[in-house]
Amino acid sequence: AIAFFYTRCMNPQKCSLTISRLAAVRARLAAAGLADRASVAAFTYDPAYDQPRELEAYGRDRDFPFDARCRLLRTTGPLDPLRAHFELGVGFGPATVNQHRIDLAVIDADGRIVLSHAHRLWDEGEVFGVLERLIRG
């Protein structure tokens, strides 16, 4: 599962809730004994500002359980390839993100997008269910 966010988002119903819900998906995977079979990640829309220190603090404040399969990430190059591939709804002003929607995708082992949510907040139960079906076949 891959979501998108940034740490300076002022709307608590968007980015902050996205990271909290990703943490809940990860907790469900762990409770089902599947945490080592799926990855949960989020990429920042604002990689120039969201350095590792900001990402770690943001995640910890939202109970995000960092490990090898659970990460908050930033690009070190342009965001445009991710933006194009996932058809992200984000716009940028002169200094930072000026608008964005909520974006999440679940990708199978072959790299295909099997679930995509845009514009509306997704349900962690649905995302967990899709991940579980992919894992268990």
PDB file of C-alpha atoms in Angstrom:
ATOM      1  CA  ALA A   1       0.000   0.000   0.000  1.00  0.00           C
ATOM      2  CA  ILE A   2       1.332   3.397  -0.975  1.00  0.00           C
ATOM      3  CA  ALA A   3      -0.125   6.734   0.091  1.00  0.00           C
ATOM      4  CA  PHE A   4       0.986  10.324  -0.358  1.00  0.00           C
ATOM      5  CA  PHE A   5       1.212  13.148   2.209  1.00  0.00           C
ATOM      6  CA  TYR A   6       3.392  15.972   3.446  1.00  0.00           C
ATOM      7  CA  THR A   7       4.272  17.105   6.948  1.00  0.00           C
ATOM      8  CA  ARG A   8       3.224  20.761   6.549  1.00  0.00           C
ATOM      9  CA  CYS A   9      -0.345  19.897   5.538  1.00  0.00           C
ATOM     10  CA  MET A  10      -2.715  22.098   7.520  1.00  0.00           C
ATOM     11  CA  ASN A  11      -5.796  19.864   7.153  1.00  0.00           C
ATOM     12  CA  PRO A  12      -5.889  17.200   9.909  1.00  0.00           C
ATOM     13  CA  GLN A  13      -8.416  15.228   7.832  1.00  0.00           C
ATOM     14  CA  LYS A  14      -5.918  14.698   5.007  1.00  0.00           C
ATOM     15  CA  CYS A  15      -2.237  13.941   5.575  1.00  0.00           C
ATOM     16  CA  SER A  16      -2.207  13.392   9.325  1.00  0.00           C
ATOM     17  CA  LEU A  17      -5.179  11.037   9.111  1.00  0.00           C
ATOM     18  CA  THR A  18      -3.626   9.277   6.107  1.00  0.00           C
ATOM     19  CA  ILE A  19      -0.516   8.375   8.121  1.00  0.00           C
ATOM     20  CA  SER A  20      -2.574   7.331  11.154  1.00  0.00           C
ATOM     21  CA  ARG A  21      -4.718   5.079   8.965  1.00  0.00           C
ATOM     22  CA  LEU A  22      -1.655   3.556   7.304  1.00  0.00           C
ATOM     23  CA  ALA A  23      -0.415   2.732  10.812  1.00  0.00           C
ATOM     24  CA  ALA A  24      -3.782   1.052  11.474  1.00  0.00           C
ATOM     25  CA  VAL A  25      -3.430  -1.018   8.276  1.00  0.00           C
ATOM     26  CA  ARG A  26       0.011  -2.100   9.444  1.00  0.00           C
ATOM     27  CA  ALA A  27      -1.378  -3.016  12.887  1.00  0.00           C
ATOM     28  CA  ARG A  28      -4.041  -5.191  11.242  1.00  0.00           C
ATOM     29  CA  LEU A  29      -1.390  -6.899   9.131  1.00  0.00           C
ATOM     30  CA  ALA A  30       0.672  -7.565  12.266  1.00  0.00           C
ATOM     31  CA  ALA A  31      -2.350  -8.928  14.159  1.00  0.00           C
ATOM     32  CA  ALA A  32      -3.059 -11.307  11.268  1.00  0.00           C
ATOM     33  CA  GLY A  33       0.574 -12.468  11.155  1.00  0.00           C
ATOM     34  CA  LEU A  34       1.065 -10.867   7.727  1.00  0.00           C
ATOM     35  CA  ALA A  35       3.290  -7.887   8.528  1.00  0.00           C
ATOM     36  CA  ASP A  36       6.323  -9.537   6.937  1.00  0.00           C
ATOM     37  CA  ARG A  37       4.419 -10.202   3.692  1.00  0.00           C
ATOM     38  CA  ALA A  38       3.245  -6.690   2.757  1.00  0.00           C
ATOM     39  CA  SER A  39       4.789  -3.257   2.628  1.00  0.00           C
ATOM     40  CA  VAL A  40       3.098  -0.075   3.787  1.00  0.00           C
ATOM     41  CA  ALA A  41       4.643   3.205   2.686  1.00  0.00           C
ATOM     42  CA  ALA A  42       3.896   6.848   2.107  1.00  0.00           C
ATOM     43  CA  PHE A  43       5.774   9.301  -0.080  1.00  0.00           C
ATOM     44  CA  THR A  44       5.935  12.957   0.785  1.00  0.00           C
ATOM     45  CA  TYR A  45       4.715  15.512  -1.727  1.00  0.00           C
ATOM     46  CA  ASP A  46       7.340  17.899  -0.277  1.00  0.00           C
ATOM     47  CA  PRO A  47      10.711  16.083  -0.401  1.00  0.00           C
ATOM     48  CA  ALA A  48      12.794  19.265  -0.228  1.00  0.00           C
ATOM     49  CA  TYR A  49      11.327  20.127   3.190  1.00  0.00           C
ATOM     50  CA  ASP A  50      10.476  16.670   4.517  1.00  0.00           C
ATOM     51  CA  GLN A  51      13.933  15.449   5.389  1.00  0.00           C
ATOM     52  CA  PRO A  52      14.413  12.196   7.363  1.00  0.00           C
ATOM     53  CA  ARG A  53      14.161  14.005  10.716  1.00  0.00           C
ATOM     54  CA  GLU A  54      10.774  15.545   9.829  1.00  0.00           C
ATOM     55  CA  LEU A  55       9.461  12.263   8.449  1.00  0.00           C
ATOM     56  CA  GLU A  56      10.488  10.330  11.541  1.00  0.00           C
ATOM     57  CA  ALA A  57       8.943  12.834  13.957  1.00  0.00           C
ATOM     58  CA  TYR A  58       5.737  13.056  11.912  1.00  0.00           C
ATOM     59  CA  GLY A  59       5.377   9.275  11.789  1.00  0.00           C
ATOM     60  CA  ARG A  60       6.135   8.734  15.457  1.00  0.00           C
ATOM     61  CA  ASP A  61       3.570  11.395  16.431  1.00  0.00           C
ATOM     62  CA  ARG A  62       0.990   9.322  14.536  1.00  0.00           C
ATOM     63  CA  ASP A  63       2.066   5.897  15.883  1.00  0.00           C
ATOM     64  CA  PHE A  64       3.541   4.870  12.550  1.00  0.00           C
ATOM     65  CA  PRO A  65       5.624   1.714  13.208  1.00  0.00           C
ATOM     66  CA  PHE A  66       8.813   2.140  11.204  1.00  0.00           C
ATOM     67  CA  ASP A  67      10.546  -1.059  10.076  1.00  0.00           C
ATOM     68  CA  ALA A  68      11.845  -2.672   6.887  1.00  0.00           C
ATOM     69  CA  ARG A  69       8.309  -2.956   5.442  1.00  0.00           C
ATOM     70  CA  CYS A  70       6.754   0.184   6.892  1.00  0.00           C
ATOM     71  CA  ARG A  71       8.298   3.473   5.730  1.00  0.00           C
ATOM     72  CA  LEU A  72       7.744   7.145   5.142  1.00  0.00           C
ATOM     73  CA  LEU A  73       9.738   8.055   2.053  1.00  0.00           C
ATOM     74  CA  ARG A  74      10.978  11.012   0.072  1.00  0.00           C
ATOM     75  CA  THR A  75      12.338  11.165  -3.428  1.00  0.00           C
ATOM     76  CA  THR A  76      15.875  12.423  -3.919  1.00  0.00           C
ATOM     77  CA  GLY A  77      15.099  13.340  -7.504  1.00  0.00           C
ATOM     78  CA  PRO A  78      12.026  14.830  -9.126  1.00  0.00           C
ATOM     79  CA  LEU A  79       8.577  13.840  -7.880  1.00  0.00           C
ATOM     80  CA  ASP A  80       7.210  13.964 -11.442  1.00  0.00           C
ATOM     81  CA  PRO A  81       7.660  10.246 -12.264  1.00  0.00           C
ATOM     82  CA  LEU A  82       5.606   9.228  -9.200  1.00  0.00           C
ATOM     83  CA  ARG A  83       3.123  12.008  -9.889  1.00  0.00           C
ATOM     84  CA  ALA A  84       2.590  10.761 -13.440  1.00  0.00           C
ATOM     85  CA  HIS A  85       2.522   7.032 -12.658  1.00  0.00           C
ATOM     86  CA  PHE A  86      -0.031   7.341  -9.860  1.00  0.00           C
ATOM     87  CA  GLU A  87      -1.887  10.274 -11.478  1.00  0.00           C
ATOM     88  CA  LEU A  88      -1.517  12.231  -8.259  1.00  0.00           C
ATOM     89  CA  GLY A  89      -3.765  15.185  -7.599  1.00  0.00           C
ATOM     90  CA  VAL A  90      -1.253  17.687  -6.289  1.00  0.00           C
ATOM     91  CA  GLY A  91      -0.356  21.248  -7.204  1.00  0.00           C
ATOM     92  CA  PHE A  92       2.619  23.320  -6.151  1.00  0.00           C
ATOM     93  CA  GLY A  93       3.006  27.019  -5.405  1.00  0.00           C
ATOM     94  CA  PRO A  94       6.269  28.949  -5.246  1.00  0.00           C
ATOM     95  CA  ALA A  95       7.221  27.626  -1.793  1.00  0.00           C
ATOM     96  CA  THR A  96       5.250  24.462  -1.080  1.00  0.00           C
ATOM     97  CA  VAL A  97       2.269  22.305  -1.975  1.00  0.00           C
ATOM     98  CA  ASN A  98      -0.724  24.572  -2.563  1.00  0.00           C
ATOM     99  CA  GLN A  99      -3.403  21.924  -3.071  1.00  0.00           C
ATOM    100  CA  HIS A 100      -3.647  18.176  -2.959  1.00  0.00           C
ATOM    101  CA  ARG A 101      -6.113  15.398  -2.730  1.00  0.00           C
ATOM    102  CA  ILE A 102      -5.910  12.175  -0.779  1.00  0.00           C
ATOM    103  CA  ASP A 103      -4.215   9.481  -2.875  1.00  0.00           C
ATOM    104  CA  LEU A 104      -3.639   5.808  -2.044  1.00  0.00           C
ATOM    105  CA  ALA A 105      -2.811   2.766  -4.169  1.00  0.00           C
ATOM    106  CA  VAL A 106      -2.418  -0.924  -3.428  1.00  0.00           C
ATOM    107  CA  ILE A 107       0.051  -2.614  -5.741  1.00  0.00           C
ATOM    108  CA  ASP A 108       0.344  -6.360  -6.297  1.00  0.00           C
ATOM    109  CA  ALA A 109       3.591  -8.346  -6.490  1.00  0.00           C
ATOM    110  CA  ASP A 110       3.783  -7.692 -10.238  1.00  0.00           C
ATOM    111  CA  GLY A 111       3.587  -3.921  -9.758  1.00  0.00           C
ATOM    112  CA  ARG A 112      -0.008  -3.554 -10.956  1.00  0.00           C
ATOM    113  CA  ILE A 113      -2.310  -1.125  -9.193  1.00  0.00           C
ATOM    114  CA  VAL A 114      -5.182  -3.254  -7.864  1.00  0.00           C
ATOM    115  CA  LEU A 115      -6.877  -0.588  -5.730  1.00  0.00           C
ATOM    116  CA  SER A 116      -6.755   3.161  -6.132  1.00  0.00           C
ATOM    117  CA  HIS A 117      -8.425   5.838  -4.050  1.00  0.00           C
ATOM    118  CA  ALA A 118      -8.369   9.490  -4.969  1.00  0.00           C
ATOM    119  CA  HIS A 119     -10.212  12.451  -3.489  1.00  0.00           C
ATOM    120  CA  ARG A 120     -11.784  10.654  -0.556  1.00  0.00           C
ATOM    121  CA  LEU A 121     -10.346   9.186   2.598  1.00  0.00           C
ATOM    122  CA  TRP A 122     -10.094   5.436   2.332  1.00  0.00           C
ATOM    123  CA  ASP A 123     -11.100   2.849   4.886  1.00  0.00           C
ATOM    124  CA  GLU A 124      -8.249   0.905   6.493  1.00  0.00           C
ATOM    125  CA  GLY A 125     -10.424  -2.214   6.646  1.00  0.00           C
ATOM    126  CA  GLU A 126     -10.850  -2.179   2.884  1.00  0.00           C
ATOM    127  CA  VAL A 127      -7.125  -1.666   2.291  1.00  0.00           C
ATOM    128  CA  PHE A 128      -6.264  -4.440   4.756  1.00  0.00           C
ATOM    129  CA  GLY A 129      -8.782  -6.740   3.048  1.00  0.00           C
ATOM    130  CA  VAL A 130      -7.238  -6.174  -0.379  1.00  0.00           C
ATOM    131  CA  LEU A 131      -3.739  -6.754   0.991  1.00  0.00           C
ATOM    132  CA  GLU A 132      -4.865  -9.909   2.779  1.00  0.00           C
ATOM    133  CA  ARG A 133      -6.469 -11.296  -0.400  1.00  0.00           C
ATOM    134  CA  LEU A 134      -3.300 -10.573  -2.380  1.00  0.00           C
ATOM    135  CA  ILE A 135      -1.155 -12.326   0.214  1.00  0.00           C
ATOM    136  CA  ARG A 136      -3.363 -15.346   0.817  1.00  0.00           C
ATOM    137  CA  GLY A 137      -4.371 -15.719  -2.821  1.00  0.00           C
TER     138      GLY A 137
END
